Each structure stands twice: as structure tokens, then as C-alpha cells.
Coordinates of C-alpha atoms and ligand atoms in Angstrom, one line a residue:
M1 CA 21.9 -13.2 -26.9
G2 CA 22.8 -16.1 -24.6
E3 CA 26.5 -15.0 -24.3
I4 CA 27.6 -12.7 -21.5
R5 CA 29.3 -9.5 -22.4
A6 CA 32.0 -7.8 -20.3
T7 CA 31.4 -8.0 -16.6
G8 CA 29.9 -4.8 -15.5
A9 CA 28.9 -2.5 -12.8
E10 CA 27.1 -3.0 -9.5
L11 CA 24.5 -0.3 -8.8
R12 CA 22.6 0.3 -5.6
G13 CA 18.9 1.0 -5.0
N14 CA 16.0 0.4 -2.7
G15 CA 14.7 -3.1 -2.8
V16 CA 11.0 -2.9 -2.4
A17 CA 9.6 -6.4 -3.0
C18 CA 11.6 -9.4 -1.8
G19 CA 13.5 -11.7 -3.9
I20 CA 16.1 -12.1 -6.7
A21 CA 15.5 -11.8 -10.4
I22 CA 17.9 -12.7 -13.3
G23 CA 17.0 -11.6 -16.7
R24 CA 17.8 -9.7 -19.9
A25 CA 17.4 -5.9 -19.5
H26 CA 14.8 -4.1 -21.5
L27 CA 15.2 -0.4 -21.4
L28 CA 12.2 1.8 -21.6
A29 CA 12.8 5.5 -22.3
P30 CA 9.4 7.1 -22.4
S31 CA 10.6 10.5 -21.3
E32 CA 12.9 10.8 -24.3
L33 CA 10.1 11.6 -26.7
E34 CA 11.0 14.6 -28.8
I35 CA 8.3 17.3 -28.2
K36 CA 7.8 19.5 -31.2
Q37 CA 6.7 23.1 -30.3
Y38 CA 5.3 25.4 -33.0
H39 CA 2.6 28.0 -33.7
V40 CA -0.3 27.1 -35.9
Q41 CA -2.5 29.1 -38.2
R42 CA -6.0 30.0 -37.0
A43 CA -7.3 27.8 -39.9
D44 CA -5.4 24.8 -38.4
V45 CA -6.8 25.1 -34.9
L46 CA -9.6 22.6 -35.6
H47 CA -7.0 20.1 -37.0
E48 CA -4.8 20.4 -33.9
V49 CA -7.8 20.0 -31.5
A50 CA -8.8 16.9 -33.5
R51 CA -5.3 15.5 -33.1
L52 CA -5.6 16.0 -29.3
N53 CA -9.0 14.4 -29.2
N54 CA -7.8 11.5 -31.2
A55 CA -4.8 10.9 -29.0
F56 CA -6.9 11.1 -25.9
S57 CA -9.4 8.6 -27.2
L58 CA -6.6 6.2 -28.3
V59 CA -5.1 6.3 -24.8
R60 CA -8.6 5.9 -23.3
S61 CA -9.1 2.7 -25.3
E62 CA -5.6 1.6 -24.4
L63 CA -6.4 1.9 -20.7
E64 CA -9.8 0.3 -21.1
E65 CA -8.3 -2.6 -22.9
L66 CA -5.7 -3.1 -20.2
R67 CA -8.5 -3.0 -17.5
R68 CA -10.5 -5.6 -19.5
A69 CA -7.5 -7.8 -20.0
L70 CA -6.8 -8.0 -16.3
S71 CA -7.3 -11.5 -15.0
A72 CA -10.1 -11.9 -12.4
D73 CA -7.5 -12.5 -9.7
A74 CA -5.4 -9.4 -10.4
P75 CA -4.7 -7.6 -7.1
G76 CA -7.1 -4.7 -6.2
E77 CA -4.2 -2.2 -6.3
V78 CA -3.6 -3.0 -10.0
K79 CA -7.2 -2.1 -10.9
A80 CA -7.0 1.0 -8.7
F81 CA -3.9 2.2 -10.6
L82 CA -5.6 1.8 -14.0
D83 CA -8.8 3.5 -12.7
L84 CA -6.7 6.4 -11.4
H85 CA -4.9 6.9 -14.7
R86 CA -8.3 6.8 -16.5
M87 CA -9.6 9.4 -14.1
I88 CA -6.7 11.7 -14.7
L89 CA -7.1 11.3 -18.4
D90 CA -10.8 12.4 -18.2
D91 CA -10.1 15.3 -15.8
S92 CA -11.1 18.5 -17.6
L93 CA -7.9 20.1 -16.3
L94 CA -6.0 17.7 -18.5
C95 CA -8.2 17.1 -21.4
D96 CA -10.0 20.5 -21.8
A97 CA -7.4 23.0 -20.8
P98 CA -4.9 22.1 -23.7
R99 CA -7.7 22.5 -26.2
D100 CA -8.3 26.0 -25.0
L101 CA -4.5 26.7 -25.1
V102 CA -4.4 25.6 -28.8
R103 CA -7.3 28.0 -29.6
T104 CA -6.1 31.0 -27.6
R105 CA -2.3 30.8 -28.1
L106 CA -2.4 29.2 -31.5
I107 CA 0.1 26.5 -30.6
N108 CA 0.4 22.9 -31.6
A109 CA -1.2 20.1 -29.5
E110 CA 2.0 18.8 -28.0
W111 CA 3.1 22.2 -26.8
A112 CA -0.3 22.9 -25.3
L113 CA -0.3 19.6 -23.5
T114 CA 3.2 20.1 -22.0
I115 CA 2.3 23.6 -20.9
Q116 CA -0.7 22.2 -19.0
L117 CA 1.3 19.3 -17.7
E118 CA 4.0 21.6 -16.2
E119 CA 1.2 23.8 -14.7
L120 CA -0.5 20.8 -13.0
C121 CA 2.9 19.5 -11.7
R122 CA 3.8 22.9 -10.4
Q123 CA 0.6 23.0 -8.4
F124 CA 1.2 19.5 -7.0
D125 CA 4.8 20.1 -6.2
A126 CA 3.9 23.3 -4.3
I127 CA 2.2 21.0 -1.8
D128 CA 5.0 19.6 0.4
D129 CA 3.5 16.1 0.8
P130 CA 4.7 12.8 -0.6
Y131 CA 1.2 11.9 -1.6
F132 CA 0.9 14.8 -3.9
S133 CA 4.4 14.3 -5.4
S134 CA 3.3 10.8 -6.4
R135 CA 0.2 12.3 -7.9
S136 CA 2.3 14.5 -10.2
E137 CA 4.2 11.4 -11.2
D138 CA 0.9 9.9 -12.3
V139 CA -0.1 13.0 -14.3
R140 CA 3.2 12.9 -16.1
Q141 CA 2.8 9.2 -17.0
V142 CA -0.7 9.8 -18.4
V143 CA 0.5 12.8 -20.5
E144 CA 3.5 10.8 -21.8
R145 CA 1.0 8.2 -23.1
V146 CA -0.9 10.9 -24.9
L147 CA 2.3 12.5 -26.3
R148 CA 3.3 9.1 -27.7
R149 CA 0.1 8.8 -29.5
L150 CA 0.4 12.4 -30.8
A151 CA 3.8 11.4 -32.2
G152 CA 2.2 8.4 -33.8
A153 CA 4.3 6.1 -31.6
R154 CA 3.1 2.9 -29.9
P155 CA 2.6 2.8 -26.2
A156 CA 6.0 2.6 -24.4
A157 CA 5.6 -0.9 -23.3
A158 CA 4.7 -2.1 -26.7
A159 CA 8.3 -1.3 -27.9
L160 CA 9.9 -4.6 -28.8
P161 CA 11.8 -6.2 -25.9
P162 CA 15.0 -8.1 -26.8
R163 CA 14.7 -11.5 -28.2
L164 CA 15.0 -14.0 -25.4
E165 CA 16.5 -17.5 -25.4
E166 CA 14.3 -20.2 -24.1
G167 CA 13.8 -19.9 -20.4
E168 CA 15.2 -16.4 -20.2
R169 CA 13.2 -13.6 -18.5
L170 CA 13.0 -9.9 -18.8
V171 CA 14.0 -7.1 -16.3
L172 CA 12.5 -3.7 -17.1
V173 CA 14.8 -0.8 -16.7
A174 CA 13.4 2.7 -16.9
H175 CA 13.7 6.2 -15.4
D176 CA 10.1 5.9 -14.2
L177 CA 7.5 3.2 -14.9
A178 CA 3.8 3.7 -15.2
P179 CA 1.9 0.9 -13.6
A180 CA -0.1 0.6 -16.9
D181 CA 3.1 -0.1 -18.8
V182 CA 4.2 -2.9 -16.5
L183 CA 0.8 -4.4 -16.7
Q184 CA 0.8 -4.2 -20.5
L185 CA 4.1 -6.1 -20.7
R186 CA 3.0 -8.6 -18.1
E187 CA -0.1 -9.5 -20.1
R188 CA 1.9 -10.4 -23.2
A189 CA 2.3 -14.1 -23.7
D190 CA 5.8 -13.7 -25.2
V191 CA 7.2 -11.8 -22.2
N192 CA 8.2 -13.5 -19.0
L193 CA 8.7 -10.5 -16.7
A194 CA 11.1 -11.2 -13.8
G195 CA 11.7 -7.8 -12.2
L196 CA 11.7 -4.0 -12.4
V197 CA 14.4 -1.4 -12.0
T198 CA 13.7 2.4 -11.9
E199 CA 15.9 5.4 -11.4
S200 CA 13.1 7.2 -9.6
G201 CA 10.6 6.2 -7.0
G202 CA 10.6 5.6 -3.2
A203 CA 9.0 3.3 -0.7
T204 CA 5.5 4.9 -1.1
S205 CA 5.6 5.2 -4.8
H206 CA 3.0 3.3 -6.9
M207 CA 5.7 1.1 -8.4
A208 CA 6.7 0.0 -4.9
I209 CA 3.2 -0.9 -4.1
L210 CA 2.5 -2.5 -7.5
S211 CA 5.6 -4.7 -7.4
R212 CA 4.8 -5.9 -3.9
S213 CA 1.3 -6.8 -4.9
L214 CA 2.4 -8.6 -8.1
G215 CA 5.2 -10.3 -6.2
L216 CA 7.8 -8.9 -8.6
P217 CA 11.3 -8.2 -7.2
A218 CA 12.0 -4.5 -7.8
L219 CA 14.8 -2.0 -7.2
L220 CA 13.9 1.7 -7.1
G221 CA 16.0 4.8 -7.0
V222 CA 18.8 3.2 -8.9
V223 CA 20.7 6.3 -10.0
G224 CA 22.2 6.1 -13.5
A225 CA 20.6 2.7 -14.3
R226 CA 19.9 3.5 -17.9
E227 CA 23.5 4.6 -18.5
A228 CA 25.0 1.5 -16.9
V229 CA 22.7 -1.0 -18.5
A230 CA 22.5 -1.7 -22.2
E231 CA 19.5 -3.3 -23.9
G232 CA 19.8 -7.0 -23.7
D233 CA 22.4 -7.0 -20.9
L234 CA 22.2 -9.9 -18.5
V235 CA 21.3 -8.4 -15.1
V236 CA 20.9 -9.7 -11.5
L237 CA 18.4 -7.8 -9.5
D238 CA 18.9 -8.5 -5.8
S239 CA 16.1 -6.6 -4.1
D240 CA 16.9 -8.1 -0.7
G241 CA 20.5 -6.8 -0.9
G242 CA 19.5 -3.6 -2.8
R243 CA 21.9 -4.4 -5.7
L244 CA 21.7 -4.5 -9.5
I245 CA 24.6 -6.4 -11.1
V246 CA 25.2 -5.9 -14.8
N247 CA 26.6 -8.8 -16.8
P248 CA 27.8 -10.7 -13.7
E249 CA 30.8 -13.0 -13.6
P250 CA 29.7 -16.6 -14.2
S251 CA 30.6 -17.7 -10.7
L252 CA 28.4 -14.9 -9.2
L253 CA 25.6 -15.7 -11.6
E254 CA 25.7 -19.3 -10.4
T255 CA 25.6 -18.2 -6.8
Y256 CA 22.5 -16.1 -7.5
R257 CA 20.9 -19.0 -9.5
Q258 CA 21.3 -21.2 -6.4
R259 CA 19.8 -18.5 -4.2
I260 CA 16.7 -18.3 -6.5
A261 CA 16.4 -22.1 -6.3
E262 CA 16.6 -22.0 -2.5
Q263 CA 14.0 -19.2 -2.4
G264 CA 11.7 -21.4 -4.5
L265 CA 12.2 -24.3 -2.1
R266 CA 11.5 -22.1 0.9
R267 CA 8.3 -20.8 -0.7
A268 CA 7.2 -24.3 -1.4
E269 CA 7.9 -25.3 2.2
L270 CA 6.0 -22.3 3.5
R271 CA 3.0 -23.2 1.4
K272 CA 2.8 -26.5 3.2
L273 CA 2.1 -24.6 6.4
K274 CA -1.0 -23.1 5.0
G275 CA -3.5 -25.6 6.5
R276 CA -1.7 -26.0 9.8
L277 CA -3.0 -24.3 12.9
S278 CA -0.6 -21.7 14.1
R279 CA 1.0 -22.5 17.5
T280 CA 4.3 -22.2 19.3
S281 CA 6.6 -25.1 20.0
D282 CA 5.1 -25.4 23.4
G283 CA 1.6 -25.6 22.0
I284 CA 0.2 -22.1 22.6
P285 CA -2.2 -21.1 19.8
V286 CA -1.6 -17.8 18.1
Q287 CA -4.1 -16.2 15.7
L288 CA -2.6 -15.0 12.4
L289 CA -4.9 -12.5 10.7
A290 CA -4.6 -10.5 7.4
N291 CA -4.7 -6.8 6.7
I292 CA -6.6 -5.9 3.5
E293 CA -7.3 -2.7 1.6
L294 CA -9.9 -3.7 -0.9
P295 CA -12.5 -6.5 -0.9
E296 CA -10.7 -8.5 -3.6
D297 CA -7.6 -8.7 -1.3
A298 CA -9.6 -11.2 0.9
R299 CA -8.6 -13.8 -1.7
D300 CA -4.9 -13.3 -0.7
A301 CA -5.9 -13.7 2.9
L302 CA -7.6 -17.0 2.2
E303 CA -4.7 -18.2 0.1
A304 CA -2.3 -17.5 2.9
G305 CA -4.5 -19.5 5.3
A306 CA -5.4 -16.4 7.5
D307 CA -7.5 -17.0 10.6
G308 CA -9.6 -13.9 9.6
I309 CA -9.3 -10.3 8.6
G310 CA -7.7 -8.3 11.4
L311 CA -7.8 -5.0 9.6
F312 CA -9.9 -4.0 6.6
R313 CA -8.7 -0.4 5.8
S314 CA -12.1 0.7 4.5
E315 CA -10.9 4.2 3.5
F316 CA -9.6 2.8 0.2
L317 CA -13.2 2.4 -0.9
F318 CA -13.5 6.2 -0.5
M319 CA -10.4 7.4 -2.3
N320 CA -9.8 8.4 -5.9
R321 CA -13.4 9.1 -6.7
D322 CA -15.6 12.1 -7.0
E323 CA -18.6 10.7 -5.3
L324 CA -18.5 9.0 -1.9
P325 CA -19.6 5.4 -1.9
S326 CA -23.3 4.9 -1.1
E327 CA -24.5 2.8 1.8
D328 CA -25.4 0.0 -0.7
E329 CA -22.1 0.1 -2.4
Q330 CA -20.3 -0.1 0.9
F331 CA -22.6 -2.9 2.1
E332 CA -21.8 -4.9 -1.0
A333 CA -18.0 -4.5 -0.4
Y334 CA -18.1 -5.4 3.3
A335 CA -20.6 -8.2 2.8
R336 CA -18.4 -9.7 0.0
V337 CA -15.5 -10.0 2.4
A338 CA -17.7 -11.3 5.2
R339 CA -19.1 -14.0 3.0
S340 CA -15.8 -15.0 1.5
M341 CA -14.2 -15.5 4.9
K342 CA -17.0 -18.0 5.8
G343 CA -17.5 -17.2 9.4
K344 CA -13.9 -16.2 10.2
P345 CA -13.8 -12.8 11.9
V346 CA -13.6 -9.7 9.7
V347 CA -12.6 -6.5 11.5
I348 CA -13.7 -3.5 9.5
R349 CA -12.0 -0.3 10.5
T350 CA -14.2 2.8 10.2
L351 CA -13.0 5.5 7.8
D352 CA -9.4 6.5 8.6
I353 CA -9.3 9.4 6.2
G354 CA -6.9 12.3 6.7
A355 CA -3.1 12.8 6.8
D356 CA -1.8 11.2 3.6
K357 CA -5.1 9.5 2.8
V358 CA -7.3 12.2 1.3
L359 CA -10.6 12.4 -0.4
T360 CA -10.8 14.1 -3.8
S361 CA -11.8 17.7 -3.7
S362 CA -15.2 16.8 -5.2
A363 CA -15.8 14.3 -2.5
R364 CA -14.8 16.8 0.1
H365 CA -17.2 19.4 -1.5
S366 CA -20.0 16.9 -1.2
L367 CA -19.4 16.8 2.5
G368 CA -19.7 20.6 2.6
M369 CA -16.0 21.3 3.0
L370 CA -14.6 24.5 1.4
P371 CA -12.1 24.3 -1.4
G372 CA -8.7 23.4 0.0
D373 CA -10.0 22.3 3.3
G374 CA -8.1 19.3 4.6
I375 CA -5.2 19.9 2.2
E376 CA -3.7 23.0 3.6
E377 CA -3.9 21.8 7.2
P378 CA -0.6 22.8 8.8
N379 CA -0.1 19.4 10.4
P380 CA -2.4 16.8 8.7
A381 CA -1.2 13.8 10.8
L382 CA -2.3 15.7 13.9
G383 CA -5.4 17.2 12.3
L384 CA -8.9 16.1 11.3
R385 CA -8.2 12.4 10.8
A386 CA -9.9 9.0 11.4
I387 CA -12.5 9.1 14.2
R388 CA -12.2 12.9 14.4
Y389 CA -13.2 13.1 10.8
C390 CA -16.1 10.8 11.2
L391 CA -17.4 12.6 14.3
A392 CA -17.2 15.9 12.3
F393 CA -19.3 14.4 9.5
P394 CA -22.1 12.4 11.2
E395 CA -23.9 11.4 8.0
L396 CA -20.7 10.0 6.5
F397 CA -20.1 8.0 9.7
L398 CA -23.7 6.8 10.0
T399 CA -23.9 5.7 6.4
Q400 CA -20.7 3.6 6.9
L401 CA -21.9 2.2 10.2
R402 CA -25.2 1.1 8.6
A403 CA -23.4 -0.6 5.8
I404 CA -21.1 -2.4 8.2
L405 CA -24.0 -3.5 10.4
R406 CA -25.9 -4.8 7.4
A407 CA -22.8 -6.8 6.4
S408 CA -22.7 -8.3 9.9
S409 CA -25.7 -10.4 8.9
Q410 CA -23.5 -12.2 6.3
G411 CA -20.6 -13.3 8.5
T412 CA -18.6 -12.5 11.6
V413 CA -18.1 -8.8 11.4
R414 CA -16.5 -6.4 14.0
I415 CA -16.2 -2.7 14.0
L416 CA -12.8 -1.1 14.7
V417 CA -12.6 2.6 15.6
P418 CA -9.2 4.2 14.7
M419 CA -7.1 6.9 16.4
L420 CA -8.8 7.1 19.8
A421 CA -7.2 9.6 22.1
H422 CA -10.2 10.7 24.3
V423 CA -12.7 8.5 26.1
H424 CA -15.5 10.7 24.9
E425 CA -14.6 9.7 21.3
I426 CA -15.4 6.1 21.8
E427 CA -18.6 7.1 23.8
E428 CA -19.7 9.2 20.8
A429 CA -18.8 6.5 18.3
T430 CA -20.7 3.9 20.3
A431 CA -23.7 6.3 20.4
F432 CA -23.6 6.5 16.6
V433 CA -23.5 2.7 16.4
V434 CA -26.7 2.6 18.5
R435 CA -28.3 5.2 16.3
A436 CA -27.4 3.2 13.1
K437 CA -28.9 0.1 14.6
E438 CA -32.1 1.9 15.4
Q439 CA -32.3 3.2 11.8
L440 CA -31.9 -0.3 10.5
K441 CA -34.5 -1.6 12.9
E442 CA -36.9 1.0 11.5
R443 CA -36.1 -0.2 8.0
R444 CA -36.5 -3.8 9.1
Q445 CA -33.0 -4.7 7.9
K446 CA -31.0 -7.5 9.4
F447 CA -27.8 -7.0 11.4
D448 CA -25.8 -8.6 14.2
A449 CA -27.2 -6.8 17.3
R450 CA -24.3 -8.0 19.4
I451 CA -21.6 -6.8 17.0
A452 CA -18.3 -6.1 18.8
V453 CA -16.8 -2.6 18.7
G454 CA -13.1 -2.4 19.3
G455 CA -10.6 0.5 19.4
M456 CA -7.3 1.1 17.7
I457 CA -4.6 2.0 20.2
E458 CA -2.2 4.1 18.1
V459 CA -2.1 7.4 20.1
P460 CA 0.1 7.3 23.2
A461 CA -2.7 9.1 25.2
A462 CA -5.0 6.1 24.7
A463 CA -2.2 3.6 25.6
L464 CA -1.4 5.5 28.8
T465 CA -5.0 5.8 30.0
L466 CA -6.2 2.5 28.6
S467 CA -8.0 1.4 31.8
A468 CA -10.6 4.2 31.1
F469 CA -11.2 2.8 27.6
V470 CA -11.5 -1.0 28.2
S471 CA -15.0 -1.1 29.8
R472 CA -16.3 0.5 26.6
L473 CA -14.5 -1.8 24.1
K474 CA -14.7 -5.4 23.2
F475 CA -11.2 -5.8 21.6
L476 CA -8.1 -3.7 21.1
S477 CA -5.9 -3.4 18.0
L478 CA -2.4 -1.9 18.3
G479 CA -1.7 0.4 15.3
T480 CA 2.0 0.4 15.8
N481 CA 2.7 2.4 12.6
D482 CA 1.0 5.4 14.1
L483 CA 1.9 4.6 17.7
I484 CA 5.6 5.0 16.7
Q485 CA 4.9 8.2 14.7
Y486 CA 3.0 9.8 17.6
T487 CA 5.3 8.6 20.4
L488 CA 8.5 9.7 18.7
A489 CA 7.1 12.8 16.9
I490 CA 8.3 11.4 13.6
D491 CA 6.2 11.9 10.5
R492 CA 6.0 8.3 9.1
N493 CA 6.0 9.7 5.6
D494 CA 8.9 12.0 5.9
S495 CA 12.1 10.4 4.5
A496 CA 14.3 13.1 6.1
V497 CA 13.5 11.6 9.5
A498 CA 13.0 8.0 8.5
H499 CA 16.2 6.9 10.3
L500 CA 14.6 8.0 13.6
Y501 CA 11.4 6.0 13.1
D502 CA 12.4 3.3 15.5
H503 CA 10.1 0.5 16.4
L504 CA 12.5 -0.6 19.1
H505 CA 12.6 2.7 20.9
P506 CA 12.0 1.7 24.6
A507 CA 9.1 4.1 24.8
V508 CA 7.3 2.4 22.0
L509 CA 8.0 -1.1 23.4
H510 CA 6.7 -0.1 26.8
L511 CA 3.4 1.3 25.4
I512 CA 2.9 -1.9 23.4
H513 CA 3.6 -4.1 26.4
R514 CA 1.4 -2.0 28.6
T515 CA -1.5 -2.3 26.1
I516 CA -1.2 -6.0 25.8
R517 CA -1.1 -6.5 29.6
T518 CA -4.0 -4.1 30.3
G519 CA -6.0 -5.9 27.6
E520 CA -5.2 -9.2 29.2
R521 CA -6.3 -8.1 32.6
A522 CA -9.6 -6.7 31.2
R523 CA -10.0 -10.0 29.3
L524 CA -10.0 -8.2 26.0
P525 CA -8.3 -9.7 22.9
V526 CA -5.4 -7.6 21.7
S527 CA -3.9 -7.7 18.3
V528 CA -1.1 -5.8 16.6
C529 CA -2.1 -4.7 13.1
G530 CA 0.8 -2.4 12.3
E531 CA 3.8 -3.4 10.2
M532 CA 5.6 -4.8 13.3
A533 CA 3.2 -7.8 13.3
G534 CA 4.5 -9.0 10.0
D535 CA 8.2 -8.5 10.8
V536 CA 9.5 -11.9 11.5
A537 CA 12.5 -10.5 13.5
L538 CA 10.0 -9.2 16.0
A539 CA 7.8 -12.2 16.4
E540 CA 9.6 -13.6 19.5
L541 CA 9.5 -10.2 21.2
L542 CA 5.8 -9.6 20.6
L543 CA 5.0 -13.2 21.6
G544 CA 7.0 -12.7 24.8
M545 CA 5.1 -9.6 25.6
G546 CA 2.0 -11.7 25.6
L547 CA 0.7 -11.0 22.1
R548 CA -1.5 -13.8 20.7
Q549 CA -3.0 -12.1 17.6
F550 CA -0.9 -10.8 14.8
S551 CA -2.5 -9.1 11.8
M552 CA -0.4 -8.4 8.7
N553 CA -0.1 -8.2 5.0
P554 CA -1.0 -11.7 3.7
S555 CA 2.3 -12.1 2.0
Q556 CA 4.1 -12.2 5.4
L557 CA 1.8 -14.6 7.1
L558 CA 3.4 -17.9 6.4
T559 CA 6.9 -16.7 7.2
V560 CA 5.6 -15.5 10.6
K561 CA 3.8 -18.8 11.1
Q562 CA 6.9 -20.8 10.4
R563 CA 8.8 -18.7 13.0
L564 CA 6.2 -19.2 15.6
F565 CA 6.4 -23.0 15.3
E566 CA 10.1 -22.6 16.4
L567 CA 9.4 -20.3 19.4
S568 CA 8.6 -21.3 22.9
T569 CA 6.6 -18.8 25.0
R570 CA 8.9 -19.4 28.0
T571 CA 12.0 -18.3 26.1
A572 CA 10.1 -15.5 24.4
T573 CA 8.9 -14.2 27.8
R574 CA 12.5 -14.2 29.1
L575 CA 13.6 -12.3 26.0
A576 CA 10.8 -9.7 26.3
N577 CA 11.7 -9.2 30.0
R578 CA 15.3 -8.6 29.2
V579 CA 14.4 -6.2 26.4
L580 CA 11.9 -4.3 28.5
R581 CA 14.5 -3.8 31.2
S582 CA 16.9 -2.1 28.8
H583 CA 16.8 1.5 27.8
D584 CA 19.6 1.1 25.3
P585 CA 18.3 0.5 21.7
V586 CA 21.7 -1.1 20.7
E587 CA 21.5 -3.6 23.6
I588 CA 17.8 -4.3 22.7
R589 CA 18.8 -5.1 19.1
R590 CA 21.6 -7.3 20.3
A591 CA 19.3 -9.2 22.6
L592 CA 16.8 -9.7 19.7
E593 CA 19.5 -11.0 17.4
R594 CA 20.7 -13.4 20.0
G595 CA 17.2 -14.6 20.6
A596 CA 16.7 -15.0 16.8
T597 CA 19.7 -17.3 16.4
N598 CA 18.3 -19.6 19.1
G599 CA 15.6 -20.7 16.6
R600 CA 16.4 -23.2 13.9
T601 CA 16.3 -20.7 11.1
A602 CA 17.7 -17.2 11.8
P603 CA 15.4 -14.5 10.5
R604 CA 16.8 -11.5 8.8
P605 CA 18.7 -9.1 11.1
V606 CA 16.8 -6.6 13.2
S607 CA 16.5 -3.5 11.1
T608 CA 17.3 0.0 12.5
A609 CA 14.0 1.4 11.6
A610 CA 10.6 -0.2 11.0
P611 CA 9.4 0.0 7.4
V612 CA 7.1 2.9 6.9
S613 CA 3.8 1.3 6.2
A614 CA 3.6 1.3 2.4
R615 CA 0.2 2.7 1.8
V616 CA -1.8 2.2 -1.3
S617 CA -2.7 5.7 -2.1
P618 CA -3.8 5.5 -5.6
Ligands
LIG701 C1 -1.2 1.6 12.2 O1 -1.2 2.8 12.4 O2 -0.4 0.8 12.7 C2 -2.2 1.0 11.3 C3 -2.4 -0.3 11.1 O3 -3.0 1.8 10.6 P1 -2.6 2.6 9.3 O4 -1.2 2.1 8.9 O5 -3.6 2.4 8.3 O6 -2.5 4.0 9.8
LIG702 MG1 -3.0 4.0 11.9

């Protein structure tokens, strides 16, 4: 196995988690199961239904086992993936409907299951939305598990990987990978998983999110990967360069081995910065905060040495479930984060549901919405979303506010209101905060009476009329992901226009600059919590615009900190002034790249389009 066969192809794909992996390829081909289709006698119906029941319960135990085996420090997204697959498995549309098909059409279990699968996928695919296309991917993955069990086969990931030499690692190659399969392999003591390659999948797919949170280099959308790679081939997965090299030349292999060693050293260097206060080379302090989606992510924030939580996207507590979280459940989640941050600030954003982050239909029904409401909106990103949603469902909003207020007795908690466009929205939101406080007083429950309420500036209307908002807010947070989308009229989830989603468009930069300056004049702290804050190539520009609070995914925090140590505010201001004077995006990019090389280490080149915020939408 140690010997390298003929040098092979180089394939391209989308690198979604940073880094390089070298390993032996292990091909998974779950979709190649042979599905038998035949009619059964009426007398055999019970037997077929029993086969279905048995297969479902085997998969149920399989998923439960995986969930149990997860280590306590497994990322929140990983648990959410498994819970989602469990939910799909238990959905009556998947588990009951095939039984009825067996009974009424007198067909075998596999056939009934695939008919129902196609029907469900057809319904999902009819909705032109990336969120729903990834849901149909999930249903397929769950059904494949059941089909395997019906065929008497082991779960896909349990198929034996190639025998590895000591120190060798494994790169999974598949058409499509179910998160549960990856987890299963990762849990095995004899498998040292180095990276993932799939033929399908995009930036918002579950695999992209999972590989990021597991820190596994991954390459998605690699067309023809399973033809070009044979089981046991030595492969180099270069997710930074978007390349998969099969059986590389020894000299190329050596180059990549050196790059892995350098990466390891860089990571070790970065870890040393953890305990150091973040400041520029001329001594200006800069706060580096973390964005989190689930309470357990606070651990990553602490590990990266974050100065606090700059954005807790609370909506992830509300998704993928049939009942909305109660006040107590929310309180526990918020309080857990507040306590774990030990007095460091925790900014909890009120529910930003809508657009691609949807509640399940049962949860929507519990709010009194009609079937289909909120899904068939013609333009969901411009529809009932975030604060609009909360103001439309006062009880939902009040329950959340009470939970956040109660959690404020356990740490330093702040409330952040998303998607403000009108002044009356923040006035109404503040009135709800006052009402929630009164309710807690009546109940004699503790809260921080002086809790700060801030606003997200992510709609151009708010950025352009900010002076009308500032007297009503205690802090501002720039949601650049949406600010770009709404300024440039580019749907951030539409890959057809992704090349136009440009964070360096002068209009975007002027709105950011204007917000920072207006906040400064009003003595309000301003942070950026969109993806731009974690882009090391933009650190100098944002610093030069006057930004002193950056909030980002914890995995980016130390790299940005390292960059800030190299930057001086004086040079950064000069760069920002130069950039803001220009209306030419090419010139802006050039100015930024020149600025970058003035530092000791040159960050990666300025990209043409900001990464669309990868949302965890399990
Ligand atoms: C943003 O819009 O920049 C932001 C941080 O919020 P989200 O990505 O959750 O919409
Ligand atoms: Mg936003």
C-alpha cells in the first residue's frame, strides 16, 4: 500500500475548509445500491411491512448510537445534523407512507420507499430555494441508510477502508456524503480521517458546514472524482487551491508535505497569541469577539481567546423542531453562554428567522400561520424576516425577551435587534423590552434592568438615516452579509449572481464607513459581525475606517489578531482614505493588496467576492 502507482490526474473543486490533507482514498458509493422492485402477494404484505419496520428501527439505533458516541466537545452543528436525520427518519411522510404503499399497491418495501423518496424530493425540488434542495439531500441520505439495511448491508461508512501503513491517513471520496457517515468513520479508533472529497455539494451544503466545524480540509463539487480515483490511491487534497491530485509525483508530494508542516507551525504560533491582548502595532486596543450559533459553540470562542460573544444567532435554537423552545429552555441556553463567558459580553440577537432560515411547518402552525405561509413568499429575503417577524408575533418576541432578560442576571448580556429599516421598529422593539421587564418584575424574577439594546445595521435605509436611530440604541453591529445583499440587490444564496456579491463595491464601503463614523460621533460602540470581520485581507481597511470591534467565526480570530499586531492605525487610515476616494473596484483591490504586502506576512489575496456566509441550516 505504501508504493505510489502511476502519477494521475488533477481535479478541481471548491475548497470549503482550509488546509491540505494527504491520504489514501477510500471510496464510498452508497448510491450504487441495487434496488429490487417487485410485486408481492397479499399474504406477504405483513412480512414486507415488518421488513420496513425492522430496517427503520436498525437505522434509528444506528443514529442514536452515533449521537451517544459523540464526545462532549463535538461541535453543535454535528449534533444538529444527527438530530435532523433522526427527525426525518421519524417523519410520518417517510416512515408511514411507504407502509401504505406496500399495502395498497402490493409492492416490495424497497420499491415503496423509493417511490416515496422521489415524491418527497420532487416536492422539495419544486421550491426554488437552496435551503430546500439541501433538505432533499438529507432525505435521500436517510433513505439510503434504510435501503442498505433492507438489503442486509452494513451502513456505508462501515465498509472496510483500505489497510493503512503506520502514520497514513484516510481521505473519503464519495458522490455525496451524509454527515452521519463521516461521523461514524471519525469515531473509529482505527481510522485517521484527513479530509473529504465529494462530487456534489456547494458552499451552503451540510458537508461544507460540517467540515468547517470539524476542521477537516474538504473539496466539494469535484466532478468525476470517483472515476479518477481508485480505492487506496494516494491523494493530495489542497482545499486552499481547490485541487485534488491523484498519485502525485514524489517531488510534488514532498512540496505538499512541507506545506502541511508549515501549516502546523503557523497554527502553533497562532495558539501562542491566545492569551495576548489584541492591539495594533501602535498600541490601539481592538476587541475581537466571536459569532456563535448554538450554546455549545461558546467553548470554541473561549478556546480562541475571544473577548466576548459579538453575535449569538439565536434562531438556531428555533429551527429543525416541531415545537418552539419554551421560555425556560431559551433561558437555560442563553444563561449557559452568559455563565461560560464569565462576565465577558454576550450579545444575543433576537430571532432572525425568515429568508433561508425557516421554522418547520408545525412550528409555524403553532404561531397560527396557515400551511405554506412563509415558504411561498415571492421574495423571502425582502419579506417577513427578523424584527418584522418578531413584531408580527408578539408572544414569540416577548417570550424570547423574557428569556434573554432572565439570562442577563447570570453574566453580561446585551440584546441585538436585527434588520432595522424604520425608526418605529426599534421604538416598538424597545417597548416590548419594557413590557418583558414589567412581566418579570411581577413574577419577581431577576434581570439586568440596565441591559443594553443595540441594533444591526444591515439594511441601507438604516445606514443612511442612522442619526435618527442612534439616540434609541446603545451599540451598533454592522451585518455586512446582508448589507451587501440589500445594497447590491444580490441574493446572497443565489450562486448565479455570486460573482456580483462584492464586499468591495464602493457603495458598500461607504455605508460601512458612514456607520462607523456616525457611531463614533454618537459615542456608540460599533462592531462588524458579518463575514468581512473575519477576512484577514480586510482587517487593515476596516481598522483604517475606524473599526475597533470585530466579531467573527472563532476559527478566524487568531489569524485576524496576528494581522492586527502588524498594522498601525496611521497607515491603515491612509489606506482607508485612499480606498474611499476611489470608485473603481479594481483600483480598490490593488490598493488593498499593496497595503497587505506592507505587513510582515502577506495575507491571502483580496478575493473578488465575499464568501456568502455559510449558514448552519440543519
Ligand atoms: C449579517 O447579515 O452580516 C449577519 C451577521 O447576519 P446573518 O449572516 O445571520 O444574516
Ligand atoms: Mg444578517
